[in-house]
Amino acid sequence: MKGKFLCGLLVSLLISGCGDDNTPTEKVLKEQFSNQFHGRLILDSIDIKETSVDGNKRTYAADGLLSTGYDLYTPVASLTDYIVVQKSWDKGKDIKFSATLNSLGNKDTGWKTIFSSLQMSETPKGNPIPNVEADGKYIIMDGAGFDDKINAIKDEYARKKSKLNELNNDIAKVKTNILVINKEIDEYWGKGEDGKTQSRYFVQRDL
């Protein structure tokens, strides 16, 4: 009975890797996870359980916590010169995950790891916007100075509308003046014997 127990323990240790140098370190896993997902996802903590071995190739069942590398935003409205966005995800929020981890290598050669079949308890929504708070193009819903920015936009719109109305009035005046000038030109050349209004061409032709 004791022999069977020791044999089973030995097999268990062999399957689990017995803590050997083929198991990638947590630092490596975090760095390569971030690189694989281009910094949009960050690995905060991870537990792995070896499921298969083929030489220096190993497969693990992985689970743990991750987060996004950036705050995420969703467009709400588009104004003439501005885009109103809403913060839809906080980068500090933990997400539970499970995945399959494939590892190639060991302590001496280094590791190449790939995460696949990633399942998350929540799916982050939105997109990162670099320097969103400093970029004057964006207005964050309920962000610092939101009301002041909206009021400033309203004032700017009112000024532009007033200028547009003035421009339309000026255009109408110009059109009226052109009609008056055209009438004066027509009257300047007088009328012919047939009573029709003459033009410069006909007057010069008859001279």
Coordinates of C-alpha atoms in Angstrom, one line a residue:
M1 CA 0.0 0.0 0.0
K2 CA 2.8 2.3 0.9
G3 CA 4.6 1.5 -2.4
K4 CA 1.5 2.4 -4.4
F5 CA 1.2 5.7 -2.5
L6 CA 4.9 6.6 -3.2
C7 CA 4.5 5.6 -6.9
G8 CA 1.4 7.8 -7.2
L9 CA 3.2 10.7 -5.5
L10 CA 6.1 10.3 -7.9
V11 CA 3.9 10.3 -11.0
S12 CA 2.1 13.4 -9.6
L13 CA 5.4 15.2 -9.1
L14 CA 6.5 14.3 -12.6
I15 CA 3.3 15.6 -14.2
S16 CA 3.3 18.8 -12.2
G17 CA 6.9 19.5 -13.3
C18 CA 8.3 19.0 -9.8
G19 CA 9.1 22.7 -9.7
D20 CA 11.8 22.3 -12.4
D21 CA 13.4 24.9 -14.6
N22 CA 10.9 24.3 -17.5
T23 CA 8.2 26.3 -15.7
P24 CA 8.1 30.0 -16.9
T25 CA 8.5 32.6 -14.1
E26 CA 5.7 35.0 -13.1
K27 CA 7.8 37.9 -14.4
V28 CA 8.1 36.3 -17.8
L29 CA 4.4 35.5 -18.0
K30 CA 3.4 39.0 -17.1
E31 CA 5.8 40.6 -19.7
Q32 CA 4.9 38.2 -22.5
F33 CA 1.1 38.5 -21.7
S34 CA 1.3 42.2 -22.0
N35 CA 3.3 42.0 -25.3
Q36 CA 0.9 39.5 -26.8
F37 CA -2.1 41.9 -26.1
H38 CA -0.1 45.0 -27.1
G39 CA -0.4 46.5 -23.6
R40 CA -4.1 46.7 -23.7
L41 CA -4.4 43.8 -21.1
I42 CA -2.2 43.5 -18.1
L43 CA -1.6 40.3 -16.1
D44 CA -2.0 41.0 -12.4
S45 CA -1.9 37.5 -10.9
I46 CA -1.8 34.0 -12.3
D47 CA -2.0 30.3 -11.2
I48 CA -1.0 27.6 -13.6
K49 CA -1.5 23.8 -13.6
E50 CA 0.5 21.7 -16.0
T51 CA -1.7 19.5 -18.2
S52 CA 0.7 18.0 -20.8
V53 CA 4.4 17.7 -21.5
D54 CA 6.3 17.1 -24.8
G55 CA 10.0 17.7 -24.3
N56 CA 10.5 21.3 -23.5
K57 CA 7.0 22.1 -24.7
R58 CA 4.4 22.3 -21.9
T59 CA 0.8 23.2 -21.7
Y60 CA -0.9 24.7 -18.6
A61 CA -4.4 25.5 -17.5
A62 CA -4.2 29.1 -16.3
D63 CA -6.5 31.4 -14.3
G64 CA -6.1 34.6 -12.3
L65 CA -6.7 38.3 -12.5
L66 CA -6.0 40.8 -15.3
S67 CA -6.8 44.5 -16.0
T68 CA -6.7 46.9 -18.9
G69 CA -3.6 48.9 -19.5
Y70 CA -5.6 52.1 -20.1
D71 CA -8.9 53.7 -19.2
L72 CA -11.4 53.1 -22.0
Y73 CA -13.8 55.7 -23.5
T74 CA -16.9 55.5 -25.7
P75 CA -18.1 58.3 -28.0
V76 CA -21.4 59.9 -26.9
A77 CA -21.9 62.8 -29.3
S78 CA -20.0 64.6 -32.1
L79 CA -20.1 68.3 -32.2
T80 CA -18.6 70.5 -34.9
D81 CA -15.1 70.7 -33.5
Y82 CA -15.4 68.4 -30.5
I83 CA -16.2 64.8 -29.6
V84 CA -18.0 64.1 -26.3
V85 CA -16.9 60.8 -24.7
Q86 CA -17.8 58.8 -21.7
K87 CA -15.4 56.8 -19.6
S88 CA -16.6 53.2 -20.0
W89 CA -13.9 51.2 -18.3
D90 CA -11.5 51.9 -15.4
K91 CA -8.0 50.4 -16.0
G92 CA -7.8 49.5 -12.3
K93 CA -10.8 47.2 -12.4
D94 CA -9.9 43.5 -11.9
I95 CA -11.2 40.9 -14.3
K96 CA -11.1 37.2 -13.6
F97 CA -9.9 35.0 -16.4
S98 CA -9.0 31.5 -17.5
A99 CA -6.9 30.5 -20.4
T100 CA -4.7 27.8 -22.0
L101 CA -1.0 28.6 -21.7
N102 CA 1.5 27.1 -24.1
S103 CA 5.2 27.3 -23.1
L104 CA 8.4 26.5 -25.0
G105 CA 11.8 26.6 -23.4
N106 CA 13.5 26.5 -19.9
K107 CA 15.5 28.6 -17.5
D108 CA 18.7 28.5 -19.6
T109 CA 17.1 29.2 -23.0
G110 CA 14.3 31.5 -21.9
W111 CA 10.7 31.0 -22.6
K112 CA 8.2 31.7 -25.4
T113 CA 4.7 31.7 -24.1
I114 CA 1.3 32.0 -25.8
F115 CA -2.1 32.5 -24.1
S116 CA -5.1 31.1 -26.0
S117 CA -8.8 30.4 -25.4
L118 CA -8.9 33.4 -23.1
Q119 CA -12.2 33.7 -21.2
M120 CA -13.0 36.8 -19.1
S121 CA -15.6 37.4 -16.4
E122 CA -16.3 40.8 -18.1
T123 CA -15.4 42.2 -21.5
P124 CA -13.9 45.7 -21.4
K125 CA -15.8 48.2 -23.6
G126 CA -14.5 51.2 -25.4
N127 CA -11.1 52.3 -26.7
P128 CA -8.1 54.0 -25.2
I129 CA -7.6 57.7 -26.1
P130 CA -4.0 59.0 -25.6
N131 CA -3.9 62.2 -23.5
V132 CA -7.7 62.5 -23.6
E133 CA -7.8 65.0 -20.7
A134 CA -5.2 67.3 -22.3
D135 CA -6.5 67.0 -25.9
G136 CA -8.9 69.9 -26.4
K137 CA -10.7 67.9 -29.1
Y138 CA -12.4 65.7 -26.5
I139 CA -14.9 66.5 -23.7
I140 CA -15.3 63.8 -21.0
M141 CA -18.9 63.4 -19.8
D142 CA -19.1 64.4 -16.1
G143 CA -15.3 65.1 -16.2
A144 CA -13.6 68.1 -14.7
G145 CA -15.0 71.3 -16.1
F146 CA -17.6 69.5 -18.2
D147 CA -20.3 72.1 -17.7
D148 CA -17.9 75.0 -18.3
K149 CA -16.8 73.5 -21.6
I150 CA -20.3 72.9 -22.8
N151 CA -21.3 76.5 -21.9
A152 CA -18.2 77.7 -23.8
I153 CA -19.2 75.7 -26.9
K154 CA -22.8 77.2 -26.7
D155 CA -21.4 80.7 -26.5
E156 CA -19.1 80.0 -29.4
Y157 CA -21.9 78.6 -31.5
A158 CA -24.1 81.7 -30.7
R159 CA -21.3 84.0 -31.9
K160 CA -20.8 82.0 -35.1
K161 CA -24.5 82.0 -35.7
S162 CA -24.6 85.8 -35.2
K163 CA -21.8 86.3 -37.7
L164 CA -23.5 84.0 -40.2
N165 CA -26.7 86.1 -39.9
E166 CA -24.7 89.3 -40.5
L167 CA -23.0 87.7 -43.5
N168 CA -26.4 86.6 -44.9
N169 CA -27.7 90.2 -44.5
D170 CA -24.6 91.6 -46.2
I171 CA -25.1 89.1 -49.1
A172 CA -28.7 90.2 -49.4
K173 CA -27.6 93.9 -49.5
V174 CA -25.0 93.2 -52.2
K175 CA -27.6 91.4 -54.3
T176 CA -30.0 94.4 -54.0
N177 CA -27.2 96.8 -54.9
I178 CA -26.4 94.7 -58.0
L179 CA -30.0 94.8 -59.1
V180 CA -30.0 98.6 -58.7
I181 CA -26.8 99.0 -60.7
N182 CA -28.0 96.7 -63.5
K183 CA -31.2 98.8 -63.7
E184 CA -29.3 102.0 -63.9
I185 CA -27.0 100.5 -66.6
D186 CA -30.1 99.5 -68.6
E187 CA -31.6 102.9 -68.3
Y188 CA -28.3 104.6 -69.2
W189 CA -28.4 103.3 -72.7
G190 CA -32.0 104.3 -73.2
K191 CA -34.5 102.7 -75.5
G192 CA -34.6 102.2 -79.2
E193 CA -37.2 103.3 -81.7
D194 CA -39.0 100.0 -81.1
G195 CA -39.3 100.8 -77.4
K196 CA -36.9 98.1 -76.3
T197 CA -34.1 98.7 -73.8
Q198 CA -30.8 99.1 -75.6
S199 CA -27.4 97.8 -74.6
R200 CA -23.9 99.2 -75.1
Y201 CA -23.4 96.8 -78.0
F202 CA -26.4 98.0 -80.0
V203 CA -25.7 101.7 -79.3
Q204 CA -22.1 101.4 -80.5
R205 CA -23.2 99.4 -83.5
D206 CA -25.6 102.1 -84.7
L207 CA -23.1 104.9 -84.3

